[in-house]
Amino acid sequence: ATGTDFIGVNIVFSENVIKIDVIDQGMGIPHNQLKRIFDRFYRVPSKETSRQRGSGIGLSLVKHIIEGHGGTIDVSSSPKVETRFSIKIPTRRH
């Protein structure tokens, strides 16, 4: 466990886009690491992640799938406060 007390999902449907926000209040991601978290096999170096299993491929796959559907994914984080992944997927492809 990483000490996460809360994980929330907010989904908004509109005529042109589905917006999904996934929010947690865990350890967060340092600002200087945000650009790399979608890189294949990258894991944020920290005491907490060194004890967790994983290959660092998950977020890379998520981004690839979302972009394959014409969407986008963004992340913002305030360490030990909140991390938010914001996904937008068009409901219609042109």
Coordinates of C-alpha atoms in Angstrom, one line a residue:
A1 CA 0.0 0.0 0.0
T2 CA 1.1 3.5 -0.7
G3 CA -0.9 5.3 2.0
T4 CA -3.6 6.4 -0.4
D5 CA -6.7 7.3 1.5
F6 CA -8.9 8.3 -1.4
I7 CA -9.3 7.5 -5.1
G8 CA -12.0 9.2 -7.0
V9 CA -13.3 8.9 -10.5
N10 CA -15.4 11.6 -12.2
I11 CA -16.9 11.0 -15.6
V12 CA -18.7 13.6 -17.7
F13 CA -20.4 12.8 -21.0
S14 CA -21.1 15.4 -23.6
E15 CA -22.1 15.3 -27.2
N16 CA -18.5 15.4 -28.5
V17 CA -16.3 14.1 -25.7
I18 CA -16.1 11.8 -22.7
K19 CA -14.0 13.4 -19.9
I20 CA -12.6 11.1 -17.1
D21 CA -10.7 12.4 -14.1
V22 CA -9.0 9.9 -11.8
I23 CA -7.9 11.5 -8.6
D24 CA -5.9 10.1 -5.6
Q25 CA -4.5 11.5 -2.4
G26 CA -1.4 9.3 -2.3
M27 CA 2.3 10.1 -2.3
G28 CA 2.0 12.2 -5.5
I29 CA 4.5 12.6 -8.3
P30 CA 7.4 15.1 -8.1
H31 CA 7.0 17.9 -10.6
N32 CA 10.3 17.1 -12.3
Q33 CA 9.1 13.5 -13.0
L34 CA 5.7 14.4 -14.6
K35 CA 7.0 14.5 -18.2
R36 CA 8.6 11.0 -17.9
I37 CA 5.8 9.0 -16.3
F38 CA 4.3 8.0 -19.7
D39 CA 7.7 6.7 -20.9
R40 CA 7.8 3.0 -21.4
F41 CA 9.5 1.2 -18.4
Y42 CA 9.9 4.4 -16.4
R43 CA 9.2 4.3 -12.7
V44 CA 9.4 7.3 -10.4
P45 CA 12.4 6.7 -8.2
S46 CA 11.5 6.7 -4.5
K47 CA 11.5 4.6 -1.3
E48 CA 7.8 3.8 -1.8
T49 CA 8.0 2.6 -5.5
S50 CA 11.1 0.5 -4.8
R51 CA 9.0 -1.7 -2.6
Q52 CA 6.2 -2.1 -5.2
R53 CA 6.1 -4.6 -8.0
G54 CA 5.7 -3.3 -11.5
S55 CA 7.6 -2.8 -14.8
G56 CA 6.7 0.8 -15.5
I57 CA 4.8 0.0 -18.6
G58 CA 1.2 0.6 -17.4
L59 CA 0.9 4.4 -18.0
S60 CA 2.7 4.0 -21.4
L61 CA 0.0 1.5 -22.5
V62 CA -2.8 3.7 -21.1
K63 CA -1.6 6.7 -23.1
H64 CA -1.1 4.6 -26.3
I65 CA -4.7 3.2 -26.1
I66 CA -6.2 6.6 -25.3
E67 CA -4.4 8.3 -28.2
G68 CA -5.4 5.3 -30.5
H69 CA -9.0 6.4 -29.8
G70 CA -8.2 10.0 -30.7
G71 CA -8.0 11.2 -27.1
T72 CA -5.6 12.8 -24.7
I73 CA -4.3 12.2 -21.2
D74 CA -2.8 14.8 -18.9
V75 CA -1.5 14.6 -15.3
S76 CA -1.1 17.1 -12.6
S77 CA 0.3 16.4 -9.1
S78 CA 0.9 18.1 -5.8
P79 CA 3.0 15.6 -3.8
K80 CA 1.2 14.3 -0.7
V81 CA -1.9 16.3 -1.7
E82 CA -3.4 15.1 -5.0
T83 CA -2.6 13.5 -8.3
R84 CA -5.1 13.9 -11.1
F85 CA -5.1 12.1 -14.5
S86 CA -7.5 13.8 -16.9
I87 CA -8.6 11.9 -20.0
K88 CA -10.6 13.2 -22.9
I89 CA -11.9 10.8 -25.6
P90 CA -14.0 12.0 -28.5
T91 CA -17.3 10.3 -28.9
R92 CA -17.1 10.5 -32.7
R93 CA -14.1 9.9 -34.9
H94 CA -13.7 12.1 -38.0

